[in-house]
CSV table of C-alpha atoms in Angstrom, one decimal:
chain,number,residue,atom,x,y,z
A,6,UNK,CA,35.7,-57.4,60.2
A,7,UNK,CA,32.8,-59.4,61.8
A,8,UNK,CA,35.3,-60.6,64.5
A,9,UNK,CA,37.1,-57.1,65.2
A,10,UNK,CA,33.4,-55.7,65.6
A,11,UNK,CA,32.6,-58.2,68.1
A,12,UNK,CA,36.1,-57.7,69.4
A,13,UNK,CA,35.6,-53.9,70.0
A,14,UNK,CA,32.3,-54.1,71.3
A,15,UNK,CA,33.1,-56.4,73.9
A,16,UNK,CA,36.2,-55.2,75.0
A,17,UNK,CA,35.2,-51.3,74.6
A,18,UNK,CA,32.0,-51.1,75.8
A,19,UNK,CA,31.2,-48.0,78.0
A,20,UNK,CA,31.6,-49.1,81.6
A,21,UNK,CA,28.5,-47.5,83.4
A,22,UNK,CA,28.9,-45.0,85.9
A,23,UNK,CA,32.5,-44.2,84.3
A,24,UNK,CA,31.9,-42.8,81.0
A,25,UNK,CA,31.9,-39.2,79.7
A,26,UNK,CA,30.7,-37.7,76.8
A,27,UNK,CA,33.2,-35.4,74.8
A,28,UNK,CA,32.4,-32.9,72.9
A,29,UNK,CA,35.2,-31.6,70.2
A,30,UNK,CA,35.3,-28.3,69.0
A,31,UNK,CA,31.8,-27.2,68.4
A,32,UNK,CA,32.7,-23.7,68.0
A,33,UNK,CA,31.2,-20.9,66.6
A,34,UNK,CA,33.7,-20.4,64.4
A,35,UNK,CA,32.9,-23.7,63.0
A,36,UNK,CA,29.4,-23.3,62.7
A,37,UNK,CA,28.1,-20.1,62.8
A,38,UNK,CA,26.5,-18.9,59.0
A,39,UNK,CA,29.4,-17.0,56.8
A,40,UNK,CA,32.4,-18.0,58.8
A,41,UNK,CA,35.5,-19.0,56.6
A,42,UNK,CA,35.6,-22.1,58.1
A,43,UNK,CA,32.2,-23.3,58.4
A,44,UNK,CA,31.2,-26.9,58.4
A,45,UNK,CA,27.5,-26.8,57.4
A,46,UNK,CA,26.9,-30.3,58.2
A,47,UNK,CA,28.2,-30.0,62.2
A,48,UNK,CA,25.1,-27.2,62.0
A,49,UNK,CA,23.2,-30.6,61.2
A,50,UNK,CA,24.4,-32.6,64.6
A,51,UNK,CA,23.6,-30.0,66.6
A,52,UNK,CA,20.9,-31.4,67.9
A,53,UNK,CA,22.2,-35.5,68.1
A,54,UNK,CA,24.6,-34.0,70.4
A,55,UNK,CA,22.2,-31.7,72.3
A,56,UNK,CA,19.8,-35.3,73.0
A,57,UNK,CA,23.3,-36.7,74.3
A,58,UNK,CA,24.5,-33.7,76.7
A,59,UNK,CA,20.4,-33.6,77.7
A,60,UNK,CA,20.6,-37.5,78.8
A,61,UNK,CA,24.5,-37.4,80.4
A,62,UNK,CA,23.1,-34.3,82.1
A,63,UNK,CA,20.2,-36.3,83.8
A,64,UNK,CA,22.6,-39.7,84.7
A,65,UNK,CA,25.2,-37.0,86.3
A,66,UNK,CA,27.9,-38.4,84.1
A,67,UNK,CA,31.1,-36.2,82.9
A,68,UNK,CA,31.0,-33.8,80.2
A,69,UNK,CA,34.2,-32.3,78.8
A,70,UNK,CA,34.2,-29.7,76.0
A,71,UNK,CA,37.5,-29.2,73.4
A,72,UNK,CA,37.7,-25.7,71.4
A,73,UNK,CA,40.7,-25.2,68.7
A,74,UNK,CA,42.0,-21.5,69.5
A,75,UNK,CA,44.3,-19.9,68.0
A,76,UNK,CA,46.5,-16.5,69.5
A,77,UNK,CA,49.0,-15.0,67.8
A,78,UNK,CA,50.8,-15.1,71.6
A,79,UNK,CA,50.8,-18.4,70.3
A,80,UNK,CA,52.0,-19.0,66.6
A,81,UNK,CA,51.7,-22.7,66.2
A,82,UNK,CA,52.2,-24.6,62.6
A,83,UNK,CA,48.8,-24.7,61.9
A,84,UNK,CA,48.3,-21.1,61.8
A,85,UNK,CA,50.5,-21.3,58.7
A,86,UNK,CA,48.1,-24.3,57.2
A,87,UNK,CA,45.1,-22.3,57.8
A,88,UNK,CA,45.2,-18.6,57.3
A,89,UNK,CA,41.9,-18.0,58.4
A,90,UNK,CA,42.7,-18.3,61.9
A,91,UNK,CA,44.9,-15.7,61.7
A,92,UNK,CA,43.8,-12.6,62.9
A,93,UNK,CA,41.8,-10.3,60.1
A,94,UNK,CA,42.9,-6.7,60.0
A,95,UNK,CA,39.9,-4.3,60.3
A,96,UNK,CA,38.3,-3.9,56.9
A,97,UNK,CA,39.8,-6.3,55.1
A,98,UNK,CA,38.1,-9.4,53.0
A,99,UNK,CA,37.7,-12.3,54.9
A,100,UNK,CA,37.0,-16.1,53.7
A,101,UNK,CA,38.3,-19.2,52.6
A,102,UNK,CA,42.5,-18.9,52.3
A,103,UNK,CA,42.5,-15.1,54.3
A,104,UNK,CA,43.2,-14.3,57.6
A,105,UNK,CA,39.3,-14.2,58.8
A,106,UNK,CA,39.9,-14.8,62.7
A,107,UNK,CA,38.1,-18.0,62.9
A,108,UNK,CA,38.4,-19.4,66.1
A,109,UNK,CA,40.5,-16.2,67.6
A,110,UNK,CA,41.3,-16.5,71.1
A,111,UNK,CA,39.4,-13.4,72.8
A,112,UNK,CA,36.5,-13.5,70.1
A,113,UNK,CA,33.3,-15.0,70.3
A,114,UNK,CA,34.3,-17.0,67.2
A,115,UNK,CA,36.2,-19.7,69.4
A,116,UNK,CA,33.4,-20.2,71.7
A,117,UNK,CA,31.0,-23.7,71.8
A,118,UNK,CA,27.6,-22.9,70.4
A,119,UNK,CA,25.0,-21.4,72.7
A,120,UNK,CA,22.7,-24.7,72.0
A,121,UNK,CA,25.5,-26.5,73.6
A,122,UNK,CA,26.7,-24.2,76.1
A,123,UNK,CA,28.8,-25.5,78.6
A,124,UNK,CA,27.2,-25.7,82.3
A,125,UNK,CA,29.6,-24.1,84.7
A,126,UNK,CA,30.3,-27.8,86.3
A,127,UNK,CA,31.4,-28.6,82.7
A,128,UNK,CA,35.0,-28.3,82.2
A,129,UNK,CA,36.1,-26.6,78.4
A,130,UNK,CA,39.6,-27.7,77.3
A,131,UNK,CA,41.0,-25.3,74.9
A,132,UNK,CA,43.9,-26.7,72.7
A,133,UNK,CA,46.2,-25.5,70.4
A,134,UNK,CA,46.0,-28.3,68.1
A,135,UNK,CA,43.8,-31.2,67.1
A,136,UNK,CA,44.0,-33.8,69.7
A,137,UNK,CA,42.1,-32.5,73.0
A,138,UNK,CA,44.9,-34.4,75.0
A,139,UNK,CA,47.8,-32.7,73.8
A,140,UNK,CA,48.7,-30.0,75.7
A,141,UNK,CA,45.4,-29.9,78.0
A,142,UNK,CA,44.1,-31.1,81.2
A,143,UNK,CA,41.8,-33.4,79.4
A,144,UNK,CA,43.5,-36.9,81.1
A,145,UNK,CA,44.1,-35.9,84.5
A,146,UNK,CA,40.4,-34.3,84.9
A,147,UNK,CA,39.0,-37.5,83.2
A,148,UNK,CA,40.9,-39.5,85.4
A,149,UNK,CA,40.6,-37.4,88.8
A,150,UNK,CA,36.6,-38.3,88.1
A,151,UNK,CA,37.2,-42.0,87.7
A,152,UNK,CA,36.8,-41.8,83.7
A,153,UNK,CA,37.8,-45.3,81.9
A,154,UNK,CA,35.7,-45.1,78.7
A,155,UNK,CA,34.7,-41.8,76.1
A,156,UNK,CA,31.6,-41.1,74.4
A,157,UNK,CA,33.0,-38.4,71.4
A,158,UNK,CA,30.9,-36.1,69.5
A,159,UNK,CA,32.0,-33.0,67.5
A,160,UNK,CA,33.9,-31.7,64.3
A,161,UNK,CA,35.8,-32.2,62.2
A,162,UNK,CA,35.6,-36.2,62.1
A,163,UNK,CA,38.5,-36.7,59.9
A,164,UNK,CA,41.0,-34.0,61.6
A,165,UNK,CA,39.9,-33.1,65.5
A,166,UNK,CA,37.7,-36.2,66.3
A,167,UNK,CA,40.1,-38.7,65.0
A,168,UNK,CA,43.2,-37.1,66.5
A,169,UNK,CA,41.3,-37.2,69.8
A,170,UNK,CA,39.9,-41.0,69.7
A,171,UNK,CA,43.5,-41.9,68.7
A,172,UNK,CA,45.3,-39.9,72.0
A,173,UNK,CA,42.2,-41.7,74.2
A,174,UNK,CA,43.0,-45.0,72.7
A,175,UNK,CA,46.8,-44.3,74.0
A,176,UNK,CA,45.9,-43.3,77.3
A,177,UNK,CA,43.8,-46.6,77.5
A,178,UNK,CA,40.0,-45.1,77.0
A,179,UNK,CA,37.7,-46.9,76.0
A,180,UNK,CA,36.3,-45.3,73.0
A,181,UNK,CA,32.8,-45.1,71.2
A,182,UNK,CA,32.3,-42.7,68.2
A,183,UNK,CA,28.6,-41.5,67.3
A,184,UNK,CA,28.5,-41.8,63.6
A,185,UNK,CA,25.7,-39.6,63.7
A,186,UNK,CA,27.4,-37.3,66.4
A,187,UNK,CA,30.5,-36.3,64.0
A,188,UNK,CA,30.4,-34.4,60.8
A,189,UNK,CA,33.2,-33.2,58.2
A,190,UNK,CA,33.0,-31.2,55.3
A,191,UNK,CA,33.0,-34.0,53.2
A,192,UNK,CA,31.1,-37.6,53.1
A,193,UNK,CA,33.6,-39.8,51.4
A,194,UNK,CA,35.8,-38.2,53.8
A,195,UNK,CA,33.2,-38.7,56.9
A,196,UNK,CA,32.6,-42.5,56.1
A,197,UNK,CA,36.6,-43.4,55.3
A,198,UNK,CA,37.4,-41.9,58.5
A,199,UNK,CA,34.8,-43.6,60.5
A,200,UNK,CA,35.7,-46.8,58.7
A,201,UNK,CA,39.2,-46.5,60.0
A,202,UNK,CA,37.9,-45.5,63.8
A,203,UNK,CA,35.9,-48.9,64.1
A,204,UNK,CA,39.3,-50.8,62.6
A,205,UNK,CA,41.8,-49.4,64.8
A,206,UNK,CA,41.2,-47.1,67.3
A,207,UNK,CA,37.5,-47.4,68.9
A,208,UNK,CA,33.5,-48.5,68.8
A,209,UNK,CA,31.4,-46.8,65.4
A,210,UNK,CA,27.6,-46.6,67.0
A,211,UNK,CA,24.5,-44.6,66.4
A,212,UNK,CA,23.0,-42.2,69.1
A,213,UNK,CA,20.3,-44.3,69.2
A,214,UNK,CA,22.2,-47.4,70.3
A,215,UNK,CA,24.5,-45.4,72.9
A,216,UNK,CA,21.6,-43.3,74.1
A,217,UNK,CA,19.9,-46.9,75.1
A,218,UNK,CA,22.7,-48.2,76.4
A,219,UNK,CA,23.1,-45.2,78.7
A,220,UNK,CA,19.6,-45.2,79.8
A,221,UNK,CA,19.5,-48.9,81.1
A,222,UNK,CA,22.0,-47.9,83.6
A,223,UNK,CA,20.9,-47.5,87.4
């Protein structure tokens, strides 16, 4: 492992002046107190991420937002898988396993939080899935801005993050994960998945390291 880390942090390395930082679904549906689908530790990155967006901000590099939404205009599979994007009907119990409209298109619930609110020079690429390539814009607008390597923040590591660091690695992006940037529900899950993002598919560094590195640059 010694040698793929070296390997991956020469060869993936964020190229100044051509990176972005992506931000993956942090919705309110996500992280706002009593939702079905809450993920209490994303509450925690908050403000990692914030420190990130603050600092791309001030070097005028990219910033590209993904939000999961679900519309029943739309039935995909994974409204099947999790019933609590499906739309609630008025009245009825909502929570873990129910239709609770987490993340309904035309609700507040599929928004980013308003810590991390999009500027209106910051695209937001709203998917149907997990990966914030398929199906979006994502490539051609990182490309259009001269985009070769992806600084990716968000939730949830293990489903959202991962599926998006593995459609970057195969559109040939150079990819660095903030370890202290992702969350999931769970931390065996958070550290296995990480653990297979620094073997395969991208970079595994702090917010402290990438935060440097960005700041050196001109």
């Amino acid at each position: 492992m010694a040698d793929r880390r070296e390997t991956f942090e020469r060869v993936l390395a964020p190229e100044p002046g051509r990176t972005a930082l992506v931000i993956v679904d942090m919705q309110r549906g996500f992280l706002d107190p009593g939702e079905a689908m809450q993920v209490p530790p994303a509450v925690e990155i908050v403000p990692v991420i914030r420190e990130l967006l603050d600092l791309f901000r001030a070097k005028r590099l990219p910033v590209m937002f993904t939000e999961f939404v679900y519309s029943p205009s739309a039935p995909v599979l994974i409204g099947s898988l999790h019933p609590e994007h499906l739309p609630a009907p008025p009245g009825a119990p909502r929570g873990f396993g129910r239709p609770s409209s987490s993340c309904l298109e035309g609700t507040p619930s599929a928004d980013t939080v308003p810590a991390l609110a999009p500027g209106t020079d910051e695209p937001v690429f709203r998917k149907r899935g997990y990966d914030g390539f398929a199906g979006t814009a994502l490539d051609r607008t990182l490309r259009a801005r001269g985009v070769t390597s992806l600084v990716v923040t968000g939730t949830m590591t293990d489903i959202c993050v991962l599926a998006t660091v593995i459609g970057a690695l195969h559109r040939e992006y150079r990819v660095s994960v903030v370890e202290d940037g992702v969350a999931t529900l769970w931390p065996e899950i958070q550290r296995a998945t990480l653990d297979i993002i620094g073997r395969a598919y991208g970079r595994v560094v702090t917010s402290k390291a990438i935060a440097g590195q960005i700041s050196s640059w001109s």
